[in-house]
XYZ file of C-alpha atoms in Angstrom:
761
model
C 0.000 0.000 0.000
C 1.335 3.439 -0.936
C 0.689 6.337 1.412
C -0.629 9.674 0.190
C 2.075 12.259 -0.353
C 2.441 14.933 2.301
C 1.740 18.514 1.148
C 3.256 21.217 3.367
C 3.736 24.956 3.099
C 7.275 26.358 3.328
C 6.619 27.504 6.898
C 5.344 24.051 7.884
C 8.357 22.404 6.245
C 10.764 24.675 8.116
C 8.999 24.002 11.418
C 9.127 20.251 10.768
C 12.869 20.395 10.016
C 13.683 22.599 13.023
C 11.722 20.337 15.403
C 13.494 17.235 14.117
C 16.916 18.837 14.457
C 16.116 19.955 18.007
C 15.025 16.387 18.813
C 18.406 15.168 17.496
C 20.278 17.651 19.714
C 18.169 16.653 22.734
C 18.938 12.971 22.078
C 22.653 13.729 21.781
C 22.739 15.822 24.974
C 21.404 12.841 26.949
C 24.424 10.714 25.992
C 27.784 10.486 27.739
C 29.655 11.608 24.632
C 31.685 14.822 24.627
C 29.187 17.571 23.832
C 30.015 18.967 20.376
C 26.694 20.582 19.445
C 28.350 23.305 17.376
C 29.996 20.690 15.136
C 26.676 18.870 14.630
C 24.837 22.147 13.940
C 27.415 23.005 11.283
C 26.901 19.637 9.551
C 23.102 20.025 9.707
C 23.226 23.528 8.189
C 25.517 22.301 5.396
C 23.306 19.293 4.588
C 20.081 21.319 4.726
C 21.472 23.820 2.216
C 22.804 21.045 -0.039
C 19.422 19.239 -0.150
C 17.340 22.434 -0.368
C 14.229 22.045 -2.518
C 14.572 18.248 -2.779
C 11.791 16.024 -1.450
C 11.397 12.333 -0.682
C 8.737 10.228 -2.402
C 6.510 10.768 0.632
C 6.561 14.519 -0.040
C 8.573 15.539 3.054
C 11.806 17.567 2.655
C 14.775 15.326 1.881
C 16.787 16.626 4.858
C 14.330 14.756 7.121
C 15.988 11.493 6.008
C 19.563 12.391 7.094
C 18.132 13.767 10.346
C 16.282 10.490 10.978
C 19.427 8.467 10.186
C 21.434 10.639 12.597
C 18.859 10.021 15.365
C 19.102 6.257 14.809
C 22.899 6.558 14.952
C 22.828 8.292 18.346
C 19.809 6.587 19.956
C 19.830 3.024 18.680
C 23.503 2.461 17.881
C 25.049 4.814 20.444
C 27.632 6.646 18.329
C 28.938 10.183 18.894
C 29.460 13.504 17.101
C 31.716 12.247 14.285
C 29.159 9.616 13.268
C 26.227 12.028 13.673
C 27.901 14.534 11.335
C 28.680 11.792 8.799
C 25.058 10.592 8.980
C 23.769 14.126 8.317
C 26.122 14.423 5.329
C 25.884 10.841 4.023
C 23.903 11.673 0.838
C 25.470 15.057 0.059
C 28.255 13.831 -2.244
C 26.035 11.328 -4.050
C 22.986 13.565 -4.569
C 24.424 17.094 -4.892
C 27.311 18.890 -6.588
C 29.503 18.843 -3.474
C 32.566 16.572 -3.498
C 34.425 14.574 -0.863
C 37.142 17.213 -1.067
C 34.561 19.868 -0.110
C 33.537 17.788 2.906
C 37.195 17.374 3.867
C 37.880 21.119 3.667
C 34.896 21.991 5.869
C 34.719 19.050 8.315
C 38.143 17.422 8.253
C 39.711 14.129 7.140
C 37.827 11.669 9.375
C 34.266 12.775 8.518
C 35.205 13.046 4.824
C 36.586 9.484 4.898
C 33.360 8.105 6.384
C 31.173 10.054 3.921
C 33.375 8.809 1.074
C 32.898 5.217 2.252
C 29.123 5.703 2.429
C 29.093 7.253 -1.056
C 31.015 4.299 -2.515
C 28.478 1.796 -1.229
C 25.461 3.880 -2.284
C 24.055 4.462 -5.710
C 21.947 1.640 -6.957
C 20.320 0.218 -3.853
C 17.099 2.121 -4.546
C 17.776 2.966 -8.191
C 15.694 1.595 -11.083
C 18.841 0.579 -12.953
C 20.266 -1.509 -10.129
C 20.810 -4.895 -11.767
C 22.770 -6.563 -8.980
C 23.523 -6.023 -5.310
C 26.649 -8.158 -5.402
C 29.233 -5.483 -6.198
C 27.457 -3.049 -3.888
C 27.627 -5.521 -1.031
C 31.243 -6.315 -1.807
C 32.100 -2.612 -1.394
C 30.053 -2.445 1.790
C 32.012 -5.207 3.479
C 35.407 -4.037 2.280
C 34.820 -0.583 3.774
C 34.176 -2.173 7.175
C 37.886 -2.812 7.626
C 38.627 0.884 7.018
C 36.161 2.303 9.534
C 33.393 0.276 11.147
C 31.289 3.435 11.472
C 30.693 3.356 7.702
C 28.664 0.170 7.889
C 26.968 1.144 11.164
C 25.667 4.360 9.566
C 24.661 2.334 6.496
C 22.596 0.052 8.740
C 20.871 3.150 10.191
C 20.213 4.397 6.644
C 18.670 1.055 5.658
C 16.545 0.954 8.822
C 15.029 4.378 8.120
C 14.383 3.473 4.482
C 12.541 0.359 5.678
C 10.521 2.441 8.163
C 9.384 4.702 5.295
C 8.945 1.987 2.679
C 5.183 2.536 2.404
C 5.762 5.522 0.070
C 7.203 3.258 -2.648
C 5.578 1.175 -5.381
C 4.824 -2.488 -4.498
C 7.471 -3.986 -6.813
C 10.096 -1.687 -5.228
C 8.843 -2.660 -1.765
C 9.313 -6.364 -2.558
C 12.801 -5.740 -3.963
C 14.006 -3.692 -0.984
C 12.339 -5.952 1.589
C 13.877 -8.989 -0.099
C 17.440 -7.662 -0.132
C 17.012 -6.420 3.451
C 16.031 -9.874 4.643
C 18.707 -11.575 2.555
C 21.637 -9.218 3.199
C 21.119 -6.495 5.796
C 19.370 -8.436 8.561
C 22.127 -11.121 8.600
C 24.743 -8.363 8.587
C 23.045 -6.658 11.553
C 22.997 -10.041 13.306
C 26.717 -10.507 12.769
C 27.442 -6.980 14.003
C 25.442 -7.728 17.145
C 22.782 -5.106 16.354
C 20.027 -7.317 17.737
C 17.195 -4.760 17.965
C 17.933 -3.413 14.466
C 18.173 -6.940 13.044
C 14.797 -7.826 14.597
C 13.107 -4.674 13.281
C 14.536 -5.174 9.780
C 13.176 -8.733 9.733
C 9.746 -7.660 10.979
C 9.487 -4.758 8.519
C 10.552 -6.980 5.619
C 7.972 -9.558 6.655
C 5.302 -6.841 7.009
C 5.701 -5.727 3.381
C 6.179 -9.173 1.879
C 3.359 -10.899 3.781
C 0.996 -8.209 5.129
C -1.899 -10.588 5.848
C 0.232 -13.114 7.715
C 2.004 -10.327 9.594
C -1.292 -8.809 10.730
C -2.760 -12.200 11.692
C 0.210 -13.009 13.962
C 0.243 -9.469 15.407
C -3.418 -9.793 16.385
C -2.811 -13.191 17.993
C 0.081 -11.786 20.025
C -2.198 -8.958 21.125
C -5.006 -11.373 21.981
C -2.729 -13.493 24.198
C -1.201 -10.482 26.011
C -3.397 -10.736 29.130
C -2.705 -14.450 29.649
C 0.985 -13.957 28.931
C 1.325 -11.050 31.351
C -0.431 -13.033 34.071
C 1.974 -15.937 33.539
C 4.942 -13.556 33.741
C 3.610 -12.023 36.955
C 3.246 -15.456 38.577
C 6.721 -16.408 37.419
C 8.439 -13.158 38.446
C 6.932 -12.610 41.922
C 8.894 -15.260 43.892
C 12.008 -14.557 41.828
C 11.893 -10.816 42.577
C 11.533 -11.584 46.276
C 14.626 -13.791 46.185
C 16.770 -11.332 44.197
C 15.765 -8.493 46.513
C 16.825 -10.580 49.526
C 20.210 -11.124 47.863
C 20.674 -7.345 47.513
C 21.039 -7.469 43.709
C 20.204 -4.330 41.737
C 18.365 -5.456 38.615
C 15.635 -4.805 36.080
C 13.378 -7.695 35.027
C 11.177 -7.672 31.931
C 9.406 -10.110 29.651
C 10.320 -9.986 25.955
C 7.879 -11.203 23.309
C 9.276 -13.152 20.353
C 9.302 -11.102 17.115
C 6.539 -11.597 14.552
C 9.036 -12.728 11.910
C 10.648 -15.324 14.184
C 7.208 -16.642 15.187
C 6.249 -17.012 11.519
C 9.573 -18.701 10.736
C 9.070 -21.194 13.552
C 5.510 -21.911 12.429
C 6.716 -22.641 8.900
C 9.860 -24.630 9.685
C 8.083 -26.809 12.251
C 4.704 -26.809 10.437
C 2.858 -25.807 13.597
C 0.052 -23.303 14.286
C 0.569 -20.168 16.406
C -0.868 -21.895 19.467
C 2.007 -24.416 19.482
C 4.777 -21.782 19.589
C 5.502 -22.334 23.259
C 8.554 -20.057 23.608
C 6.466 -16.997 22.790
C 8.234 -14.883 25.374
C 11.405 -14.854 27.461
C 12.293 -13.247 30.796
C 15.309 -10.926 30.781
C 17.184 -9.950 33.958
C 19.631 -7.040 33.569
C 21.696 -6.374 36.686
C 24.026 -3.633 37.885
C 27.298 -5.221 39.005
C 28.740 -4.305 42.384
C 32.415 -3.605 43.148
C 32.483 -6.720 45.353
C 31.333 -9.101 42.588
C 32.530 -9.444 38.999
C 29.943 -9.815 36.227
C 30.512 -13.512 35.651
C 30.089 -14.389 39.335
C 26.943 -12.258 39.550
C 25.430 -14.039 36.529
C 25.892 -17.415 38.212
C 24.491 -16.108 41.537
C 21.293 -15.115 39.719
C 21.301 -18.467 37.891
C 21.390 -20.225 41.267
C 18.482 -18.111 42.527
C 16.365 -18.991 39.465
C 17.113 -22.729 39.570
C 16.434 -22.906 43.332
C 12.862 -21.825 42.592
C 12.178 -23.424 39.203
C 13.188 -26.765 37.681
C 15.970 -26.445 35.086
C 15.883 -27.899 31.575
C 19.367 -29.516 31.569
C 19.833 -29.373 27.787
C 18.880 -25.713 27.418
C 21.779 -23.862 29.094
C 23.833 -21.442 26.985
C 26.918 -19.923 28.616
C 27.939 -16.955 26.480
C 29.430 -15.218 29.499
C 32.559 -17.369 29.682
C 32.889 -17.496 25.908
C 31.133 -14.612 24.050
C 29.709 -15.028 20.558
C 31.746 -13.808 17.591
C 29.607 -10.651 17.439
C 30.482 -9.769 21.047
C 27.208 -11.015 22.573
C 27.456 -12.057 26.229
C 24.694 -13.501 28.388
C 23.688 -16.563 30.358
C 20.586 -18.323 28.971
C 18.665 -21.045 30.750
C 15.228 -22.604 30.379
C 13.107 -23.521 33.396
C 9.663 -24.975 34.049
C 7.251 -22.141 34.883
C 4.366 -22.141 37.396
C 1.843 -23.707 35.004
C 4.143 -26.315 33.478
C 5.303 -24.143 30.570
C 8.982 -23.866 29.636
C 10.292 -20.306 30.008
C 13.665 -18.996 28.843
C 15.550 -16.685 31.210
C 18.317 -14.392 29.936
C 20.786 -12.991 32.478
C 22.959 -9.985 31.526
C 24.872 -7.139 33.141
C 24.101 -3.584 32.002
C 27.253 -3.647 29.879
C 26.302 -6.987 28.318
C 22.809 -5.692 27.633
C 24.061 -2.584 25.844
C 26.390 -4.694 23.699
C 23.499 -7.082 22.965
C 21.294 -4.194 21.797
C 23.926 -1.997 20.120
C 26.470 -4.616 19.124
C 29.904 -3.605 17.979
C 29.166 0.081 18.481
C 28.778 -0.480 22.225
C 31.619 -2.990 22.308
C 33.796 -0.401 20.595
C 32.792 2.282 23.098
C 33.587 0.096 26.101
C 36.903 -1.004 24.619
C 38.515 2.125 23.241
C 36.102 5.032 22.802
C 34.361 6.209 19.652
C 37.244 7.838 17.800
C 39.690 4.920 18.097
C 39.742 1.955 15.668
C 38.830 -1.523 16.868
C 41.549 -3.797 18.197
C 43.013 -5.680 15.239
C 42.880 -8.956 17.155
C 39.157 -8.610 17.906
C 36.601 -11.187 16.743
C 35.109 -8.767 14.220
C 38.512 -8.304 12.598
C 38.922 -12.084 12.337
C 35.504 -12.362 10.747
C 36.300 -9.531 8.311
C 39.479 -11.314 7.229
C 37.406 -14.398 6.429
C 34.878 -12.303 4.490
C 37.644 -10.479 2.595
C 39.082 -13.844 1.530
C 35.814 -14.537 -0.268
C 35.543 -11.009 -1.667
C 39.077 -11.015 -3.046
C 38.676 -14.493 -4.571
C 37.811 -14.025 -8.273
C 35.736 -17.207 -8.248
C 32.319 -16.718 -6.614
C 30.140 -14.269 -8.498
C 26.606 -12.965 -8.209
C 24.239 -15.035 -6.141
C 26.944 -17.648 -5.511
C 29.030 -15.028 -3.716
C 26.079 -13.770 -1.698
C 25.257 -17.336 -0.659
C 28.841 -17.917 0.432
C 28.823 -14.683 2.425
C 25.470 -15.511 3.982
C 26.923 -18.739 5.356
C 29.270 -16.546 7.382
C 26.763 -13.835 8.247
C 23.904 -15.761 9.767
C 25.231 -18.530 11.946
C 25.383 -19.494 15.586
C 28.824 -20.357 16.905
C 30.509 -23.406 18.378
C 33.970 -23.505 19.928
C 36.416 -26.327 19.160
C 40.040 -26.963 20.114
C 43.168 -27.766 18.123
C 45.458 -30.549 19.439
C 47.561 -27.809 21.112
C 44.538 -26.362 22.912
C 43.932 -23.282 20.719
C 40.244 -22.327 20.444
C 38.608 -21.900 17.033
C 35.163 -20.357 16.478
C 33.005 -21.993 13.795
C 29.343 -21.834 12.734
C 26.924 -24.296 14.268
C 26.773 -27.530 12.206
C 30.353 -26.975 10.976
C 32.119 -30.161 9.921
C 35.626 -31.605 10.072
C 36.155 -30.228 6.558
C 35.129 -26.709 7.646
C 37.596 -26.905 10.516
C 40.410 -28.032 8.190
C 39.811 -25.076 5.854
C 39.675 -22.678 8.822
C 43.231 -23.753 9.739
C 44.742 -23.634 6.239
C 43.572 -24.042 2.639
C 46.022 -26.892 1.930
C 44.799 -28.773 5.015
C 41.286 -28.500 3.600
C 42.340 -29.759 0.168
C 44.217 -32.771 1.641
C 41.821 -33.626 4.477
C 40.727 -37.291 4.628
C 39.213 -37.284 8.114
C 40.001 -36.381 11.709
C 40.432 -37.658 15.228
C 37.886 -36.060 17.527
C 38.690 -36.641 21.162
C 40.996 -39.426 19.850
C 38.153 -41.080 17.896
C 38.402 -41.454 14.093
C 35.632 -39.662 12.160
C 34.995 -38.830 8.435
C 35.296 -35.365 6.870
C 31.489 -34.987 6.949
C 31.274 -35.360 10.742
C 29.543 -32.392 12.438
C 31.499 -30.817 15.281
C 30.215 -30.020 18.757
C 31.375 -27.302 21.138
C 34.272 -28.571 23.218
C 35.555 -31.087 20.643
C 39.326 -31.423 20.284
C 40.059 -31.998 16.602
C 43.171 -33.376 14.907
C 43.017 -33.170 11.096
C 44.289 -36.177 9.096
C 45.637 -35.540 5.586
C 46.860 -37.420 2.520
C 48.953 -36.093 -0.367
C 46.740 -37.997 -2.819
C 43.500 -36.402 -1.565
C 41.842 -33.622 -3.557
C 38.454 -31.837 -3.473
C 35.406 -33.428 -5.061
C 31.934 -32.199 -6.047
C 30.287 -34.013 -3.131
C 32.340 -31.938 -0.689
C 29.814 -29.130 -1.102
C 27.462 -31.299 0.966
C 30.008 -31.444 3.796
C 30.691 -27.718 4.447
C 28.753 -24.850 6.003
C 31.299 -21.995 6.026
C 31.557 -19.539 3.161
C 35.340 -19.817 3.076
C 35.372 -23.598 2.644
C 32.612 -23.442 0.030
C 34.455 -20.756 -1.950
C 37.814 -22.571 -1.828
C 36.326 -25.879 -3.002
C 34.444 -24.169 -5.802
C 37.514 -22.305 -7.036
C 39.662 -25.474 -6.907
C 37.123 -27.457 -8.946
C 36.736 -24.579 -11.387
C 40.500 -24.420 -11.963
C 40.724 -28.199 -12.252
C 37.916 -28.249 -14.805
C 39.634 -25.510 -16.826
C 42.840 -27.565 -16.858
C 41.009 -30.677 -18.063
C 39.239 -28.624 -20.753
C 42.594 -27.337 -22.016
C 44.002 -30.858 -21.987
C 40.958 -32.253 -23.812
C 41.089 -29.463 -26.386
C 44.728 -30.247 -27.165
C 43.997 -33.996 -27.493
C 41.068 -33.215 -29.822
C 43.078 -30.836 -32.014
C 45.922 -33.373 -32.235
C 43.394 -36.049 -33.225
C 41.937 -33.832 -35.969
C 45.466 -33.068 -37.186
C 46.218 -36.806 -37.427
C 43.076 -37.235 -39.526
C 44.302 -34.507 -41.884
C 47.545 -36.435 -42.308
C 45.384 -39.405 -43.339
C 43.674 -37.229 -45.981
C 40.492 -36.936 -43.876
C 39.151 -33.523 -42.904
C 36.751 -33.210 -40.001
C 35.758 -30.252 -37.845
C 35.665 -30.353 -34.069
C 31.907 -29.601 -34.302
C 31.331 -32.782 -36.294
C 33.425 -34.780 -33.862
C 31.463 -33.390 -30.889
C 28.171 -34.138 -32.635
C 29.392 -37.676 -33.364
C 29.804 -38.290 -29.623
C 26.373 -36.744 -28.982
C 27.534 -33.746 -26.901
C 25.883 -30.347 -27.015
C 28.811 -28.016 -26.302
C 32.563 -27.967 -26.819
C 33.580 -27.296 -23.197
C 31.716 -30.323 -21.892
C 33.156 -32.519 -24.646
C 36.725 -31.259 -24.110
C 36.354 -31.847 -20.365
C 35.331 -35.499 -20.815
C 38.189 -36.045 -23.248
C 40.579 -34.426 -20.748
C 39.546 -36.634 -17.814
C 39.615 -39.766 -19.993
C 35.887 -40.476 -20.210
C 36.197 -40.223 -24.008
C 39.226 -41.841 -25.671
C 39.990 -40.747 -29.232
C 41.587 -44.064 -30.163
C 42.918 -45.595 -33.383
C 39.569 -47.370 -33.821
C 37.793 -44.012 -33.685
C 40.163 -42.612 -36.296
C 39.469 -45.561 -38.632
C 35.751 -44.739 -38.665
C 36.466 -41.320 -40.137
C 39.297 -42.420 -42.428
C 37.256 -45.259 -44.016
C 35.206 -42.875 -46.003
C 32.520 -40.911 -44.390
C 29.299 -40.815 -42.542
C 27.357 -43.720 -44.094
C 29.886 -46.199 -42.760
C 29.823 -44.444 -39.393
C 26.017 -44.500 -39.170
C 25.863 -48.190 -40.129
C 28.552 -48.878 -37.515
C 26.669 -46.966 -34.847
C 23.362 -48.666 -35.647
C 25.068 -52.038 -35.355
C 27.228 -51.512 -32.282
C 25.978 -48.334 -30.569
C 27.991 -45.362 -29.370
C 29.342 -47.219 -26.315
C 31.083 -49.960 -28.325
C 34.607 -50.685 -27.087
C 35.916 -50.479 -30.654
C 35.079 -46.768 -30.717
C 36.287 -45.847 -27.253
C 37.371 -47.674 -24.150
C 35.257 -45.507 -21.849
C 32.723 -43.522 -23.832
C 30.071 -42.202 -21.400
C 26.385 -42.920 -21.875
C 24.589 -40.624 -24.266
C 23.755 -37.439 -22.327
C 20.005 -37.094 -21.756
C 18.210 -34.764 -24.095
C 17.378 -31.460 -22.477
C 13.862 -31.232 -21.093
C 11.444 -29.634 -23.466
C 10.729 -26.162 -22.184
C 7.302 -24.596 -22.088
C 6.444 -22.898 -25.373
C 6.524 -19.358 -24.012
C 5.358 -16.466 -26.122
C 8.250 -15.078 -28.169
C 7.255 -11.424 -27.832
C 8.820 -9.343 -25.110
C 6.533 -8.604 -22.171
C 5.956 -4.924 -21.454
C 5.035 -4.566 -17.777
C 3.914 -1.527 -15.811
C 5.744 -1.232 -12.493
C 3.037 1.065 -11.148
C 0.327 -1.568 -11.563
C 0.272 -5.230 -10.527
C 0.426 -7.864 -13.260
C -2.926 -9.652 -13.489
C -2.768 -13.437 -13.100
C -5.794 -14.597 -15.090
C -6.799 -17.647 -17.094
C -6.133 -15.986 -20.447
C -2.471 -15.305 -19.626
C -1.812 -18.581 -17.800
C 1.000 -20.566 -19.500
C 1.189 -17.847 -22.152
C 2.712 -14.827 -20.390
C 3.160 -16.319 -16.931
C 3.826 -19.687 -15.297
C 4.058 -20.892 -11.698
C 7.460 -21.644 -10.219
C 7.909 -25.344 -9.491
C 10.156 -24.629 -6.502
C 7.290 -23.290 -4.351
C 4.051 -24.042 -6.299
C 1.997 -20.932 -5.434
C -1.774 -21.074 -5.658
C -4.332 -18.236 -5.959
C -4.536 -16.239 -2.749
C -0.911 -16.780 -1.752
C 1.341 -13.782 -1.203
C 3.094 -13.900 -4.562
C 5.489 -11.943 -6.752
C 6.570 -12.188 -10.385
C 10.104 -12.566 -11.751
C 10.570 -11.558 -15.396
C 12.769 -14.105 -17.143
C 14.387 -13.253 -20.481
C 11.895 -10.384 -20.874
C 9.369 -12.903 -22.229
C 7.759 -14.786 -19.363
C 6.779 -13.924 -15.797
C 7.527 -16.699 -13.316
C 5.275 -16.452 -10.259
C 6.797 -17.365 -6.891
C 5.522 -17.264 -3.341
C 7.090 -14.218 -1.669
C 8.600 -16.451 1.018
C 10.242 -18.770 -1.543
C 14.015 -18.986 -0.871
C 14.685 -18.786 -4.613
C 12.827 -15.516 -5.060
C 14.392 -14.030 -1.923
C 17.769 -14.482 -3.604
C 16.442 -13.103 -6.896
C 15.034 -10.011 -5.180
C 18.389 -9.218 -3.634
C 20.260 -9.573 -6.922
C 17.836 -8.870 -9.784
C 15.447 -6.480 -8.079
C 14.527 -4.615 -11.261
C 12.961 -7.829 -12.651
C 10.568 -8.223 -9.714
C 6.918 -7.209 -10.255
C 3.843 -7.192 -8.056
C 1.013 -9.496 -9.118
C -2.725 -9.762 -8.491
C -4.729 -12.990 -8.572
C -7.788 -13.177 -10.822
C -7.891 -16.884 -11.586
C -11.383 -18.356 -12.022
C -12.712 -21.072 -9.719
C -12.883 -23.457 -12.666
C -9.142 -24.162 -12.391
C -7.749 -26.563 -9.782
C -4.342 -26.416 -8.092
C -2.447 -28.962 -6.039
C -1.856 -28.283 -2.348
C -0.604 -30.328 0.582
C -1.828 -30.331 4.170
C -0.144 -31.947 7.150
C -2.184 -33.276 10.070
C -1.125 -34.635 13.430
C -3.051 -36.046 16.356
C -3.795 -38.982 18.618
C -4.444 -42.249 16.797
C -7.959 -43.486 17.397
C -10.461 -45.795 15.731
C -11.885 -44.239 12.567
C -9.663 -41.121 12.667
C -8.713 -41.367 8.986
C -12.326 -41.916 7.990
C -13.321 -38.737 9.856
C -10.596 -36.767 8.109
C -11.596 -37.930 4.608
C -15.258 -37.299 5.424
C -14.542 -33.658 6.357
C -12.562 -33.158 3.160
C -15.344 -34.688 1.030
C -17.988 -32.550 2.734
C -16.124 -29.452 1.537
C -16.173 -30.726 -2.079
C -12.398 -31.055 -2.186
C -10.805 -33.868 -4.170
C -8.113 -35.986 -2.537
C -5.201 -36.909 -4.805
C -2.947 -38.789 -2.407
C -2.731 -39.729 1.302
C 0.373 -40.791 3.246
C -0.079 -41.657 6.917
C 1.827 -43.358 9.697
C 1.357 -43.997 13.409
C 4.157 -44.059 15.988
C 3.537 -44.781 19.661
C -0.100 -43.729 19.401
C 0.618 -40.493 17.495
C -1.035 -40.198 14.087
C 0.661 -38.132 11.324
C -0.330 -37.698 7.715
C 0.132 -35.651 4.566
C -2.753 -35.259 2.168
C -2.456 -33.929 -1.385
C -5.638 -32.185 -2.464
C -7.012 -30.184 -5.413
C -8.284 -26.704 -4.527
C -9.163 -23.454 -6.238
C -7.281 -21.111 -3.894
C -5.404 -20.755 -0.607
C -8.555 -19.820 1.311
C -10.005 -23.283 0.705
C -6.883 -24.796 2.276
C -7.191 -22.515 5.330
C -10.899 -23.305 5.729
C -10.216 -27.018 5.422
C -7.502 -26.882 8.104
C -9.936 -25.064 10.392
C -12.561 -27.776 9.855
C -10.061 -30.580 10.468
C -9.021 -29.028 13.781
C -12.613 -29.460 14.982
C -12.222 -33.243 14.788
C -11.613 -34.780 18.189
C -8.018 -36.056 18.548
C -6.666 -33.856 15.694
C -4.089 -31.578 17.329
C -2.799 -29.675 14.297
C -3.683 -29.203 10.639
C -1.561 -26.873 8.526
C -0.693 -26.353 4.899
C 2.588 -28.079 4.113
C 5.040 -26.152 1.956
C 7.824 -28.303 0.548
């Protein structure tokens, strides 16, 4: 939905700007930073003059955007005057005639350097001609090593753009929301900007799935009274105990974000009512001179577990060993008053600020705002790993973003080398990941490992606390299947580049063998082109053919030469009809004939001309002519959907939550279009529902009866019962998504059916 543009008089605009600037100054004056209001006022005046007369799409003066970014920088990230000035000036060089040199002359080297970094990574994120985010993101990450404030201000810029996204066209909303969820939210997570990461996810979800967002929001609101009562019952005895211990603290309950609730519902195929960890209790304490933070955390832990029963497998000690993004806290899960599991998070005030503001707060506590981060810090180590991928010429486009995302969005485990050194790796990392984290050659030669003196394969997943000794062999080398054994971006990139180089070498070798073979034929007074030779072996392209010759799958033997020397194609065809292409007389190891490519849909050959201001209509007339449904997610009418224009000739319709389209939105945003369903009820679509409940006599009969009563055809049923629990998946034919929702509601009314949800493969 696009909001109506704001129309203000000059006086109203000036009042709006002045009030916002005063709010920025008030916010800044409340901080502990050195008060440099004059410097900030100077930057504001400069930026206001530079952007004079320019308006945002919403109709408000453009200067309101830099002011909003500056307020996020000071309030939500916690930076000081240098960053505030850079935030106010961040669009000046890109959008006006002023240069970085002008900024340097007026505000000095440091602010000019930050503005220059922000300018380099801008241009294209919201532009119509932005064809790929890859290079933009590459620049973004590389600038982090120069001054971390560049990327922190960029995160503030993205957050404000997401907060004002309603002024943009739907296709632009989907593009920006998609790249935010795919790139910026994981980056905020890695930087420890938890509150910003959560808001970016929720805002992205709000624009991509407005109906689902609103439905979950209303359910959270509806359960507020019950939830608050549960928290009160839980907190009362705990407060009494902490007060007796003389601990200064603040205790609150934190509701799970809408996006994370939706993600859990989808990944576990459960309804809202079965999301049991809907809220967590957070205890933030003020440490005393007598007790260090770690000791105080464990004192509070003891108080909690003396009152409530502990879940032994749900303890997370990030106090002793912080996460790679600087996060520190002690997490535990206990049984609440009414038998519900409740997570408790214990943090000091310092830990809490780092948890909310990430590396900005960590930076402030370590060295102060105007000093660079310690080179040996965890962020620097992570940046080195990222830069390895960025500087590698191999991964491009979406492949590079996928490799980076492996590093951006991962929980950590801690493992030990044989000498006792600690290495941080993503959760689910394998022996092979660990080998590559030590050295590239160790990764290439890895054949297994000894974990705690026990022999394991390269695919073995590591656990925190494992001591790992890598075993190598000089004859070992990377293989295609290794991609299934790694989770880190670095390992993935190194394997891919090795295989790419190896393939290129085999292609060169195969090309030389082929050319030599053709030359030998010429000496025998037989002329043949490489195209004819490739066609003879039933290959479609030269590279693939040369590769198989190079690795020895195809042997251009003396027998093969005889076929061409003995006078032409008729002899060859008779020979092939008699013996087939795999006959040993032709080649010792000729591979089976490659399968013919699948016949593609006969799309219209005319280029589609689409209007970005209006949604593309999905109707019966255009079905399979100008649009088709993506097979990766199988959308049906009523689903939140989006169109991807392929080859300018066909619109492929995906569900907005489809992982494929999320990647496409972040890389080919200009090809994304909003769509509107207008399919008639005469057309049927396949859908799958998943049901679960207590096995009882006649339960399946009741289920099929309910489905039949709603005039829905059943295509397939798969069911199984384990220890009295009944589970099943039913493939049905429906007209739209509403019929699936209604059916699930009806099935839930059956006694012993505990859940019924649409299953998305």
